[in-house]
mmCIF file of C-alpha atoms and ligand atoms in Angstrom:
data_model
loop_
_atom_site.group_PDB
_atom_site.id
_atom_site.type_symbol
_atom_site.label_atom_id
_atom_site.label_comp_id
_atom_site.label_asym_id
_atom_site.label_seq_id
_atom_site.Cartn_x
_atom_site.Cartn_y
_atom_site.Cartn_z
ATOM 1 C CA UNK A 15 152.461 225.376 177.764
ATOM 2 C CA UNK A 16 152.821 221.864 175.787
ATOM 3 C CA UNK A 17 155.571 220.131 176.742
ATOM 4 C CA UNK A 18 157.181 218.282 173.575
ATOM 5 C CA UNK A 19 157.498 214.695 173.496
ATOM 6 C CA UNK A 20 159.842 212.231 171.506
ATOM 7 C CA UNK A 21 159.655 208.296 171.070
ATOM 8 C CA UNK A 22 163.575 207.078 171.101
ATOM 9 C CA UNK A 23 164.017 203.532 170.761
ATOM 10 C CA UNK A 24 166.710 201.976 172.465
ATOM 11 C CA UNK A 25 167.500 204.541 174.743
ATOM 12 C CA UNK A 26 168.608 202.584 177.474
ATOM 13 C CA UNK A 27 171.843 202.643 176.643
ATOM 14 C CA UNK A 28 174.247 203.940 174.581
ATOM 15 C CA UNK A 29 173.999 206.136 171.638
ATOM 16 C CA UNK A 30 169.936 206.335 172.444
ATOM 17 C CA UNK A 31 170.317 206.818 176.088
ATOM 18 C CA UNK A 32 173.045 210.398 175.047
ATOM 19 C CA UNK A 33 169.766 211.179 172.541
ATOM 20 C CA UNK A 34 167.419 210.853 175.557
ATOM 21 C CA UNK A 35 169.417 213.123 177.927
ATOM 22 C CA UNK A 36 169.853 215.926 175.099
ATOM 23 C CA UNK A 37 166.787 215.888 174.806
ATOM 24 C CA UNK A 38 165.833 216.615 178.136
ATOM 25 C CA UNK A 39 168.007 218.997 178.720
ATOM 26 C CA UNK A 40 166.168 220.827 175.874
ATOM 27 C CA UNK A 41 162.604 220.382 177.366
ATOM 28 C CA UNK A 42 161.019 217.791 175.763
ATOM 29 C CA UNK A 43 159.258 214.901 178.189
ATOM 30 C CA UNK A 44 160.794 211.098 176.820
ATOM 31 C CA UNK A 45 159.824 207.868 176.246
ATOM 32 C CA UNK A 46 163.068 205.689 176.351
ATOM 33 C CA UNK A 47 162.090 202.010 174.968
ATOM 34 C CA UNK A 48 164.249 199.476 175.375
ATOM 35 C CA UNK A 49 164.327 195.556 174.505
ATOM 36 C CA UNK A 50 165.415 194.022 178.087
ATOM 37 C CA UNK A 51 168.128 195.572 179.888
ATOM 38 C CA UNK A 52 165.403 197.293 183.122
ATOM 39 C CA UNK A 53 168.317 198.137 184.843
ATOM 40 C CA UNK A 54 170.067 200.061 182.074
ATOM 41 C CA UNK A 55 166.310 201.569 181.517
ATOM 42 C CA UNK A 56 165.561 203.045 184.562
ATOM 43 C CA UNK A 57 169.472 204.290 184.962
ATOM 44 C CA UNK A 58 168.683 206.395 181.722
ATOM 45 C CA UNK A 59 165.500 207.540 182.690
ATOM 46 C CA UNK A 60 166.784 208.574 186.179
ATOM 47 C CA UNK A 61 169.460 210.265 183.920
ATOM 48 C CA UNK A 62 167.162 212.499 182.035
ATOM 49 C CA UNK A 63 164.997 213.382 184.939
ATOM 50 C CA UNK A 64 168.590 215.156 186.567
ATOM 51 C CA UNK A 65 168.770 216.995 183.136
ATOM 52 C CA UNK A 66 165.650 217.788 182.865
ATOM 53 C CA UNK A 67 164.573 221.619 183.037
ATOM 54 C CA UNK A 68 160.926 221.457 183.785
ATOM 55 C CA UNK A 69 159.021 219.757 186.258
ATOM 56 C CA UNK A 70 156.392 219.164 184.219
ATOM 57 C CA UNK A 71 158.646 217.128 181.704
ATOM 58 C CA UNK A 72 158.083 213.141 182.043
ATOM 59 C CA UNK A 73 160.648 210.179 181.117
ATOM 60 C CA UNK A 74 159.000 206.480 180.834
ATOM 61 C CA UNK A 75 160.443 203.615 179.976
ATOM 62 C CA UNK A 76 158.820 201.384 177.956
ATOM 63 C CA UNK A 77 160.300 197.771 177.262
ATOM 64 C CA UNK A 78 159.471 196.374 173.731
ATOM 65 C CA UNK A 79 161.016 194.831 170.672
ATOM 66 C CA UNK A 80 161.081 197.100 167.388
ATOM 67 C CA UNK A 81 161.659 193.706 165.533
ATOM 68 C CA UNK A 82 158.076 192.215 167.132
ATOM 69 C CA UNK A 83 154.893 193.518 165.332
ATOM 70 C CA UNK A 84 152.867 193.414 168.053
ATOM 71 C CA UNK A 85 155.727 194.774 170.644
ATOM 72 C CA UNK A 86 155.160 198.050 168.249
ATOM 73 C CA UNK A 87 152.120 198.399 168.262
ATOM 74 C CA UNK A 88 151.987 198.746 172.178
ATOM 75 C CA UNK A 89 154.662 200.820 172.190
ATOM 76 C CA UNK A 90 153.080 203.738 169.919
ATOM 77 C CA UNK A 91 149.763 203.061 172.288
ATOM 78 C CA UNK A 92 152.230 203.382 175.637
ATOM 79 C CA UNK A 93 153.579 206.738 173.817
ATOM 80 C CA UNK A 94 150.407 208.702 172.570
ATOM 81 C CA UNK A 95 149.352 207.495 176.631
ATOM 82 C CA UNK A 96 151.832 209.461 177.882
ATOM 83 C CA UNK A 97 151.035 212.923 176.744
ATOM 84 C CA UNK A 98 148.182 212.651 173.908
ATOM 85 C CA UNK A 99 150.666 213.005 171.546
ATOM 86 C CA UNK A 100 154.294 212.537 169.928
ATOM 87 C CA UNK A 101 155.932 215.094 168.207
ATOM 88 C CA UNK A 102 159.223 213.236 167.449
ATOM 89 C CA UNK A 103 160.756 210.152 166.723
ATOM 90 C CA UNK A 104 163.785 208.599 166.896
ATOM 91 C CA UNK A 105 164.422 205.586 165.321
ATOM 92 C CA UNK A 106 167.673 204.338 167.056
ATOM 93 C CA UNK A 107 167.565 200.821 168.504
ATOM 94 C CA UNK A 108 169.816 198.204 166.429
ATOM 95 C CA UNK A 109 171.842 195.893 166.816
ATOM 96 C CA UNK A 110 175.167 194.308 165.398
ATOM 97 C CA UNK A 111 175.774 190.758 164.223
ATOM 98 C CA UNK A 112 176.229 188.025 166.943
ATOM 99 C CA UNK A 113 179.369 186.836 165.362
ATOM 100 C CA UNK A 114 181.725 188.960 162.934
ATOM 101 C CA UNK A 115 181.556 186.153 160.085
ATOM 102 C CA UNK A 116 183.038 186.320 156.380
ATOM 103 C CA UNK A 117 180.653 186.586 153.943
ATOM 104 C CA UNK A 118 181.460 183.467 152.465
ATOM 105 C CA UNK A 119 180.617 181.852 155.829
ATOM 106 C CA UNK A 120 177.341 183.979 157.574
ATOM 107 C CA UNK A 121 174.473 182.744 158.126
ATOM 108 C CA UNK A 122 170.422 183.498 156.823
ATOM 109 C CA UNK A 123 169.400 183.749 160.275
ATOM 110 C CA UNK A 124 172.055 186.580 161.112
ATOM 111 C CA UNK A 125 170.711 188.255 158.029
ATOM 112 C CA UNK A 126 167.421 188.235 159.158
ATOM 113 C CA UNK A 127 167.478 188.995 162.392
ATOM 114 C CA UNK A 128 169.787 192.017 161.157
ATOM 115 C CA UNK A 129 167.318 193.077 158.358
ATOM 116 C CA UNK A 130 164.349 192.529 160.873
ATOM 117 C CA UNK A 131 165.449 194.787 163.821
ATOM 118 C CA UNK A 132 167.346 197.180 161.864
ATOM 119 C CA UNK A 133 165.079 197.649 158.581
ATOM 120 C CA UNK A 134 161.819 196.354 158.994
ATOM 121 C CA UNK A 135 161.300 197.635 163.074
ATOM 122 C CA UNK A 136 162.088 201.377 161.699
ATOM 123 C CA UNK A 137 160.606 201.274 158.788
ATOM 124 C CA UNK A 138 156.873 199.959 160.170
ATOM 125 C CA UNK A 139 157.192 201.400 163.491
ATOM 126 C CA UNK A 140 157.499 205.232 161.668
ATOM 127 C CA UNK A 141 154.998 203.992 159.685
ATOM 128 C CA UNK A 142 152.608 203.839 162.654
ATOM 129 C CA UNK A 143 153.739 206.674 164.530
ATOM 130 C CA UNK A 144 153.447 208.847 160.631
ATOM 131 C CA UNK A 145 149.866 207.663 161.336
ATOM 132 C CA UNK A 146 148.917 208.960 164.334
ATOM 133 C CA UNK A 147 151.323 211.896 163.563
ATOM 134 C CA UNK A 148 148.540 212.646 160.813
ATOM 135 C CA UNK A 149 145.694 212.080 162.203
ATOM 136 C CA UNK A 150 146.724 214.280 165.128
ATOM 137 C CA UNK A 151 147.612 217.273 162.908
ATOM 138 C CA UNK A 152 143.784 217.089 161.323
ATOM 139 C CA UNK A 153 142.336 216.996 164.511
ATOM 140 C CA UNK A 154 144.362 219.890 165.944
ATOM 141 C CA UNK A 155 144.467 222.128 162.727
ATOM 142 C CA UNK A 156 141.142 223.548 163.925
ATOM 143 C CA UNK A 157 141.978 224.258 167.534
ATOM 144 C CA UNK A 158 145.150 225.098 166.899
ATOM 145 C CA UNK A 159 143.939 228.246 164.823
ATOM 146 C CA UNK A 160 144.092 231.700 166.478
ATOM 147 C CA UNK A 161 146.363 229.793 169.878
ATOM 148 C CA UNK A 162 148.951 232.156 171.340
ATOM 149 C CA UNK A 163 151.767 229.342 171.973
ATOM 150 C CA UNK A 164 154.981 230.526 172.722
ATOM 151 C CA UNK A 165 158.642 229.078 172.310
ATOM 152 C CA UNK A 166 158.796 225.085 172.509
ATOM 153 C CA UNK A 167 155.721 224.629 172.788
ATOM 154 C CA UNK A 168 154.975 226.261 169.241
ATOM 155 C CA UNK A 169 157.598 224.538 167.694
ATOM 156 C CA UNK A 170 156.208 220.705 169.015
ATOM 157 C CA UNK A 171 152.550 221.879 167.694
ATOM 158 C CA UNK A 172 154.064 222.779 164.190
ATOM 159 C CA UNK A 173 156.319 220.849 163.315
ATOM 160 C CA UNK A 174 156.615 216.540 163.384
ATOM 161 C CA UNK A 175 160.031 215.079 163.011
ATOM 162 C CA UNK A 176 161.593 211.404 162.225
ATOM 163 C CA UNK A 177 165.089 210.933 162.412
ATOM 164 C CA UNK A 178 166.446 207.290 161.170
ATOM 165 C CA UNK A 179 170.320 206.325 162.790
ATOM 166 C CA UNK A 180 172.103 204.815 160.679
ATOM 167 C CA UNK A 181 175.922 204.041 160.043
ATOM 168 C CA UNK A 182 179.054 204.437 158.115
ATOM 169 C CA UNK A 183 178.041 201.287 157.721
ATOM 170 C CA UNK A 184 175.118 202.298 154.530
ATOM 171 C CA UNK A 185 178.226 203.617 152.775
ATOM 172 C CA UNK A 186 181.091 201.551 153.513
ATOM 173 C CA UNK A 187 181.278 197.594 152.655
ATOM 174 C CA UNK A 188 182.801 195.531 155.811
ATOM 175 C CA UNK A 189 182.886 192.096 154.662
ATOM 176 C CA UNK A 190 182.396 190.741 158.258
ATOM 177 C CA UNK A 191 179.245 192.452 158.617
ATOM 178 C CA UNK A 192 177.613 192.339 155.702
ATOM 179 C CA UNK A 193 174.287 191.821 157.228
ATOM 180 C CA UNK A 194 174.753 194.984 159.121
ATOM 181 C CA UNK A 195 175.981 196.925 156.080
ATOM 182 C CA UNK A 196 172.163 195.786 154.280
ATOM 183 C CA UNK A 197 170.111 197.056 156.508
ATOM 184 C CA UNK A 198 171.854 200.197 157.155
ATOM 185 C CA UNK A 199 171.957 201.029 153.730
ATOM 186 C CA UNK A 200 168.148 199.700 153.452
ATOM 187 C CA UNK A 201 167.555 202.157 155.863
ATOM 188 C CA UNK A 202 169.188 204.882 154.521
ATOM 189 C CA UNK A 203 166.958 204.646 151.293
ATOM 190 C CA UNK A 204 163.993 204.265 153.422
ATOM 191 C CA UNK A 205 164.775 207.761 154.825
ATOM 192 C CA UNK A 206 164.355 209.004 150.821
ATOM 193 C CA UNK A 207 161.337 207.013 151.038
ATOM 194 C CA UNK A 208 159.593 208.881 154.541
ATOM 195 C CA UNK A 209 161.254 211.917 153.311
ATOM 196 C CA UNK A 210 159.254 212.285 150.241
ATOM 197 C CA UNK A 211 156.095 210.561 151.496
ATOM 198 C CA UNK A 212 155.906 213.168 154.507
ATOM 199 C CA UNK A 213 157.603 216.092 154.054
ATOM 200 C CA UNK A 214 153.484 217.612 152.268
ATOM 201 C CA UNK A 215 152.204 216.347 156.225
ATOM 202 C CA UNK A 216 154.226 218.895 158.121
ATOM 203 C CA UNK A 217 157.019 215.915 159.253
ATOM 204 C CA UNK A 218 160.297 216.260 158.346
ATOM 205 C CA UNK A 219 162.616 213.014 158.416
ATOM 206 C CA UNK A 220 165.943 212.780 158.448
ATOM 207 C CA UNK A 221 169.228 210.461 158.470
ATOM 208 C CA UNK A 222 171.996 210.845 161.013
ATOM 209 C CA UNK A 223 174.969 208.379 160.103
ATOM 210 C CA UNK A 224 177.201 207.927 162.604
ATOM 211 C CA UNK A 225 180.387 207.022 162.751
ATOM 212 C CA UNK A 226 182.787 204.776 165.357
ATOM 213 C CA UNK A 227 180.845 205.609 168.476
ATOM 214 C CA UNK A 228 181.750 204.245 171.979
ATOM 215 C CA UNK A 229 179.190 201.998 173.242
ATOM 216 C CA UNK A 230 178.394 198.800 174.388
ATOM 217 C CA UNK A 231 178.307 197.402 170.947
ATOM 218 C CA UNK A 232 182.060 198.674 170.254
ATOM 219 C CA UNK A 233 183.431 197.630 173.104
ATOM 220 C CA UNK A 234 184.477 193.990 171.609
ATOM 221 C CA UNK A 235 186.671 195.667 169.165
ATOM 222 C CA UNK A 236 187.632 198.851 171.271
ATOM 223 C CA UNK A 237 191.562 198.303 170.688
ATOM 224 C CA UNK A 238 191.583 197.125 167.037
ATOM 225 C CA UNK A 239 189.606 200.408 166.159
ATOM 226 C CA UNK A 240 191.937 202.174 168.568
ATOM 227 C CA UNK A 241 194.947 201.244 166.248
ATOM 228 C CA UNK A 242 193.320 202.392 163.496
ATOM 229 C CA UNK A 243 192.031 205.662 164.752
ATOM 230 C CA UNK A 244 195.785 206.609 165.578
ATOM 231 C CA UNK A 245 196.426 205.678 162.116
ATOM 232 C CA UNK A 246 194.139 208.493 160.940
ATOM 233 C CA UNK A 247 191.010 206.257 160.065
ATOM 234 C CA UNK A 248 189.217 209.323 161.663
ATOM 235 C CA UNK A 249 190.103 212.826 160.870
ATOM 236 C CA UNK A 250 189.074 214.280 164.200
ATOM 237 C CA UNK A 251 191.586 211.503 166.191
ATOM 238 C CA UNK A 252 188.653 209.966 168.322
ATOM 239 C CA UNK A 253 185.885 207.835 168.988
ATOM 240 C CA UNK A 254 182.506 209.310 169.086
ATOM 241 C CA UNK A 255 180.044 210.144 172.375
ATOM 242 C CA UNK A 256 176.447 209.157 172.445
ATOM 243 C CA UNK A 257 176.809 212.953 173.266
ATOM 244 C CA UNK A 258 178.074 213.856 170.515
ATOM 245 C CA UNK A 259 174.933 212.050 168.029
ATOM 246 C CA UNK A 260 172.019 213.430 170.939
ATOM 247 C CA UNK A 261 173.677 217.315 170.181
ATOM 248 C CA UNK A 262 172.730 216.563 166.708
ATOM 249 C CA UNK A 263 169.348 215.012 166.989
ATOM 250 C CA UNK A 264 168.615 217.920 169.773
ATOM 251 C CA UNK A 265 169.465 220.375 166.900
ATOM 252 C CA UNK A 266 167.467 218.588 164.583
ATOM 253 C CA UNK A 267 164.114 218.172 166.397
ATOM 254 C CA UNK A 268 164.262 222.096 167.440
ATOM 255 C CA UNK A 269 162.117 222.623 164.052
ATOM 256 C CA UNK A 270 165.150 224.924 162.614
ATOM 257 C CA UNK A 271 165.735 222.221 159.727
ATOM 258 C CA UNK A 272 162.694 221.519 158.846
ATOM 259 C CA UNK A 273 163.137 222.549 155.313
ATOM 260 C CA UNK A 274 166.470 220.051 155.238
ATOM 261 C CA UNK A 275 164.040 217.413 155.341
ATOM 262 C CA UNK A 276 165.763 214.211 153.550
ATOM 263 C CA UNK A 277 169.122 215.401 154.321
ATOM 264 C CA UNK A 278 172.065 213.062 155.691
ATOM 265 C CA UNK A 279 173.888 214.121 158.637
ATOM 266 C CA UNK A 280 177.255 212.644 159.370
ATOM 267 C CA UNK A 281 178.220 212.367 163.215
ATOM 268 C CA UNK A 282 181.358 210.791 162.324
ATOM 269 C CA UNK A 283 184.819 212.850 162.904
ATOM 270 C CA UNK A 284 185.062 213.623 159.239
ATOM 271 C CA UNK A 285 185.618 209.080 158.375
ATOM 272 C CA UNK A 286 183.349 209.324 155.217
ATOM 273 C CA UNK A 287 185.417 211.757 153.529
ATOM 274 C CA UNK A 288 187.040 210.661 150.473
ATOM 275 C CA UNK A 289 190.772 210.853 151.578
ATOM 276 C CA UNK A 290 193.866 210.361 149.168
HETATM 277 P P1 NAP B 17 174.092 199.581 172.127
HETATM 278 O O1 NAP B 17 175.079 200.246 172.997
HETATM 279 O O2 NAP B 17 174.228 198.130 171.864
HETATM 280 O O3 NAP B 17 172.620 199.899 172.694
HETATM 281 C C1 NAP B 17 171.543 199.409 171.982
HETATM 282 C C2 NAP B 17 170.227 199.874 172.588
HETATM 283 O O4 NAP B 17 169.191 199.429 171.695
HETATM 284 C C3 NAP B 17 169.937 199.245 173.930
HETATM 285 O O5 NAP B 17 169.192 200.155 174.715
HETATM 286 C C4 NAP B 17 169.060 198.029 173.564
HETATM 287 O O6 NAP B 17 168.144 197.665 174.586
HETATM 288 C C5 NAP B 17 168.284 198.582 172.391
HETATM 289 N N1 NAP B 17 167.807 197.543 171.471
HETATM 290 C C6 NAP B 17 168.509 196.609 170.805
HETATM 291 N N2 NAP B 17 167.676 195.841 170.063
HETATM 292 C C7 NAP B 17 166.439 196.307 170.293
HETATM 293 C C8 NAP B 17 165.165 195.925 169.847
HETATM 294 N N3 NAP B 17 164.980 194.883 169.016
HETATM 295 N N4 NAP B 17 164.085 196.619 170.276
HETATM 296 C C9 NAP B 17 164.228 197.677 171.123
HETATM 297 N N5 NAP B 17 165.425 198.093 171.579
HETATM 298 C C10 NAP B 17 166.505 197.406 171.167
HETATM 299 O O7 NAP B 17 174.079 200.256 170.668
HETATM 300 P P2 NAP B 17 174.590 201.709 170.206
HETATM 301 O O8 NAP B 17 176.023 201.617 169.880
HETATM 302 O O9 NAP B 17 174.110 202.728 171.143
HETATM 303 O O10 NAP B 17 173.824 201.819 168.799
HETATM 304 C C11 NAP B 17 172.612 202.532 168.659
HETATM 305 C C12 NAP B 17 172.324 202.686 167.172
HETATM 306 O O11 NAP B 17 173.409 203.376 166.543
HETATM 307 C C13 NAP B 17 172.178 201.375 166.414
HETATM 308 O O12 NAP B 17 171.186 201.479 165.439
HETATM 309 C C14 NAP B 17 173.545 201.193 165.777
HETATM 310 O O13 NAP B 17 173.462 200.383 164.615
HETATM 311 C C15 NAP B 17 173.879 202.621 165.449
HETATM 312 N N6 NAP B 17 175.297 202.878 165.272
HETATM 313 C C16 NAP B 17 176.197 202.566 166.236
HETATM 314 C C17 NAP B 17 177.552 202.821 166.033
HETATM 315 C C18 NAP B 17 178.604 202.507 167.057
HETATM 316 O O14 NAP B 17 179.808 202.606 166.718
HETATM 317 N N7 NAP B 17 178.260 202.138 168.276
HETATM 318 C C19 NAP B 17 177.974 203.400 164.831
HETATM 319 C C20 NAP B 17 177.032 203.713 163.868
HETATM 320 C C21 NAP B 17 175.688 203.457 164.106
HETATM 321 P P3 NAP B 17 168.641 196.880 175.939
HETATM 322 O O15 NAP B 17 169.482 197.874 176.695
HETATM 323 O O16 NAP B 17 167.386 196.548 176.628
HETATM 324 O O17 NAP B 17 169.434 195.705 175.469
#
């Protein structure tokens, strides 16, 4: 039987690295890329391995820069490598602005770094993967005809999924970020985009917009947001778990929502809701 793989970028940490682990806990072999924290890497990948539930799953990690063209390129090359094909992606690495900074006062080279990891890595890396996605479904259509496959295994061959993370951050303005705020909202309409450009190739793409999570990148303002969660900022009274956004992607790639494709899901405690 096929074991299922999924590309998740930045999953050496974090929100990507709770992805990675639901995932392999679920069945499906992972390759974790990561920019340049090895040590974090092979923690996560040692991580998954303990979760996993077949010894025939693999976890790689594979150290590249979504933002770098080339850095791309070699990662989509290192994933096909490790199991002739991909059957998921997860477009999670990003990061947050150096330095919190008025709008008034940021800089263009904040916004472009922002815009360049966060928009244009996503966008051109699912473009590549959507590629190969393609050309592997016209190569298999044949083969795959009159195959007795079974449980996981039938689900990877059918059905292709891309899943974008985004943030609260495509919906709600934060004036010290507002670098961060564009290119999560940029890619939240380049999910529309993939949406309607796959969903006739058998891939289904989706947005997952999480909330306040508890990571690395919150931990600079871990108390100011703790003020304001026991304020009510967030109807469910907590921060987020990377655990609690890899449930959701797990759920998502299991090919039961395929026909959801497009569709925003919030991992957020209930913040977007309107509240008077
Ligand atoms: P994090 O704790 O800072 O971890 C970021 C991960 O992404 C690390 O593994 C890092 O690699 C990797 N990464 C960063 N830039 C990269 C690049 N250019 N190429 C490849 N990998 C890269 O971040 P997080 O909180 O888990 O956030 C993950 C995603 O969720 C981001 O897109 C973020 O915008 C989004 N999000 C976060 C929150 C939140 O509250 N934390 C809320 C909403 C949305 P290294 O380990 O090698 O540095």
């Amino acid at each position: 039987m096929r074991i299922p793989t999924a590309l998740v970028t930045g999953a050496g940490r974090g929100i990507g690295r709770g992805i990675a682990e639901e995932l392999a806990s679920a069945g499906w072999s992972v390759v974790l890329n990561y920019r340049g924290n090895t040590q974090a890497a092979a923690a996560a990948v040692a991580a998954c391995a303990e979760k996993a539930v077949s010894s025939d799953q693999r976890f790689v990690a594979v150290k590249a820069d979504v933002s770098d063209a080339v850095d791309r390129a070699r990662l989509v090359c290192e994933a096909w490598a490790l199991s002739g094909s991909v059957d998921a992606l997860v477009n999670n690495a990003g990061i947050a602005p150096r330095v919190r900074a008025d709008l008034l006062e940021a800089t263009e080279e904040s916004f472009a770094e922002l815009v360049r990891t966060n928009l244009q890595g996503p966008y051109f890396l699912t473009q590549a993967v959507a590629r190969r996605m393609i050309a592997d479904r016209k190569s298999d259509a044949p083969a795959a005809t009159g195959l007795a496959v079974v449980g996981l295994a039938a689900a990877a061959s059918a059905q292709k999924s891309i899943v974008f993370i985004t943030s609260v951050s495509a919906e709600s303005a934060s004036v010290t970020r507002g670098e961060y705020c564009v290119s999560k909202a940029g890619l939240a309409m380049a999910v529309k985009l993939w949406a309607a450009r796959l969903g006739g190739e058998g891939i289904s793409v989706f947005e997952l917009r999480p909330g306040l999570m508890a990571t690395d990148m919150t931990a600079g303002v871990r108390e100011e947001y703790d003020a304001l969660i026991a304020e009510g900022l967030v109807p469910a009274s907590r921060w987020g778990t990377p655990g609690d956004v890899g449930k959701a992607v797990r759920s998502l790639l299991s090919g039961d929502w395929s026909y959801a494709t497009g569709s925003v899901i919030h991992v957020d405690g209930g913040m977007h809701l309107p509240r008077l």
